[in-house]
Tab-separated table of C-alpha atoms in Angstrom:
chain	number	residue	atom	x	y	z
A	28	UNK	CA	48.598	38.215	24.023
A	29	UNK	CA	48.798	34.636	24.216
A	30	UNK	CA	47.543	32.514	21.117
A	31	UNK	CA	43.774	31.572	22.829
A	32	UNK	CA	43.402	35.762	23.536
A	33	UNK	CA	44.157	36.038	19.867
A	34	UNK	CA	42.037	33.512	18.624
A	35	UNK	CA	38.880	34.704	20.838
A	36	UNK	CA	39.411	38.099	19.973
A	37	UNK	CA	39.529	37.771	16.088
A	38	UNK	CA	36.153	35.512	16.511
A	39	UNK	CA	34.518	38.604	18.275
A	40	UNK	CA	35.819	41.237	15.769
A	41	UNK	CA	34.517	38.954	12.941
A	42	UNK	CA	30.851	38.379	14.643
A	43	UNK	CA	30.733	42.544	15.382
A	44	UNK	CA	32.189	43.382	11.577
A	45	UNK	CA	29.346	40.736	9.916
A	46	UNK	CA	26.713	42.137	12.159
A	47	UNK	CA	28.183	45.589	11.348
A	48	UNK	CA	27.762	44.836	7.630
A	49	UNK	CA	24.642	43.188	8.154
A	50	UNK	CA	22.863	46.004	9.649
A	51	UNK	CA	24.924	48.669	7.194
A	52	UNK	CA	23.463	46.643	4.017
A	53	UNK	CA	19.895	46.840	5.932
A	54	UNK	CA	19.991	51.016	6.419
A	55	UNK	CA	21.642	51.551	3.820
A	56	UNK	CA	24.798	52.544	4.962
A	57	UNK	CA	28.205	52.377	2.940
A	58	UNK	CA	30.244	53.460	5.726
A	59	UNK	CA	28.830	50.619	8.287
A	60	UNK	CA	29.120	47.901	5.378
A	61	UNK	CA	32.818	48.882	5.378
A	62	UNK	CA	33.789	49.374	8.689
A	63	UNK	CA	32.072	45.752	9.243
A	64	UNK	CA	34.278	44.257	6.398
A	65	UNK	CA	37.388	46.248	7.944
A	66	UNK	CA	36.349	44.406	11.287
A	67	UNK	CA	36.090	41.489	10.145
A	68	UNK	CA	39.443	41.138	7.923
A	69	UNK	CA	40.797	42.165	11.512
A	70	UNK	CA	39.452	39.324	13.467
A	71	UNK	CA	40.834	36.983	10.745
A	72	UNK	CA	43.976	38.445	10.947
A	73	UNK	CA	43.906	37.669	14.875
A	74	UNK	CA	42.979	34.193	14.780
A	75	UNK	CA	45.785	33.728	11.664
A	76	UNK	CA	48.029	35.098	14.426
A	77	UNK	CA	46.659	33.081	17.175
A	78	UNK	CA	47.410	29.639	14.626
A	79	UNK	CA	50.847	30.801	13.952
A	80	UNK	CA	51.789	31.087	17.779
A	81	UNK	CA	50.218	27.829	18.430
A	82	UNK	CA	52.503	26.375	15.285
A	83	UNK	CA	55.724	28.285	17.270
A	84	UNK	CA	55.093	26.964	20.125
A	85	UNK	CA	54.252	23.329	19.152
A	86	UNK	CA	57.389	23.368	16.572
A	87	UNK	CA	59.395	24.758	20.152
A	88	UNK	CA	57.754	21.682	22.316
A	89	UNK	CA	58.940	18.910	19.342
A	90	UNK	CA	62.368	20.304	19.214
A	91	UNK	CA	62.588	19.899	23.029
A	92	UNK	CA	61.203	16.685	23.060
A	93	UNK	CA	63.281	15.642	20.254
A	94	UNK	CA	66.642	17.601	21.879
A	95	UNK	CA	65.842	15.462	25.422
A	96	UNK	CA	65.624	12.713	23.990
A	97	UNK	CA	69.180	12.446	22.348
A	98	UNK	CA	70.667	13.030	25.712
């Protein structure tokens, strides 16, 4: 996936797992609450990864730049 897919998925997972929590605290429903929570600790997870590729891939682009321009 490339960093954007990342990052827009991880926003989705953590809207779905706080509205999963939301509507588990408002039934009553342990198993909602934490399958929200579990949701959303996924969708940060996702956008951390979608950061880090965009930091790999900028660090790549300086040390290209910075490679071309010695020649």
């Amino acid at each position: 996936m490339s960093s954007t897919t990342d990052k827009a998925s991880g926003l989705a997972n953590e809207a779905i797992g706080k509205a999963k929590q939301g509507i588990g605290n408002a039934v009553g429903s342990e198993k909602l609450k934490g399958e929200g929570a579990a949701q959303e600790l996924k969708g940060d997870a996702q956008k951390a990864l979608g950061d880090a590729k965009d930091a790999v891939k900028d660090g790549a682009n300086k040390a290209a730049a910075a490679a071309n321009k010695n020649l």
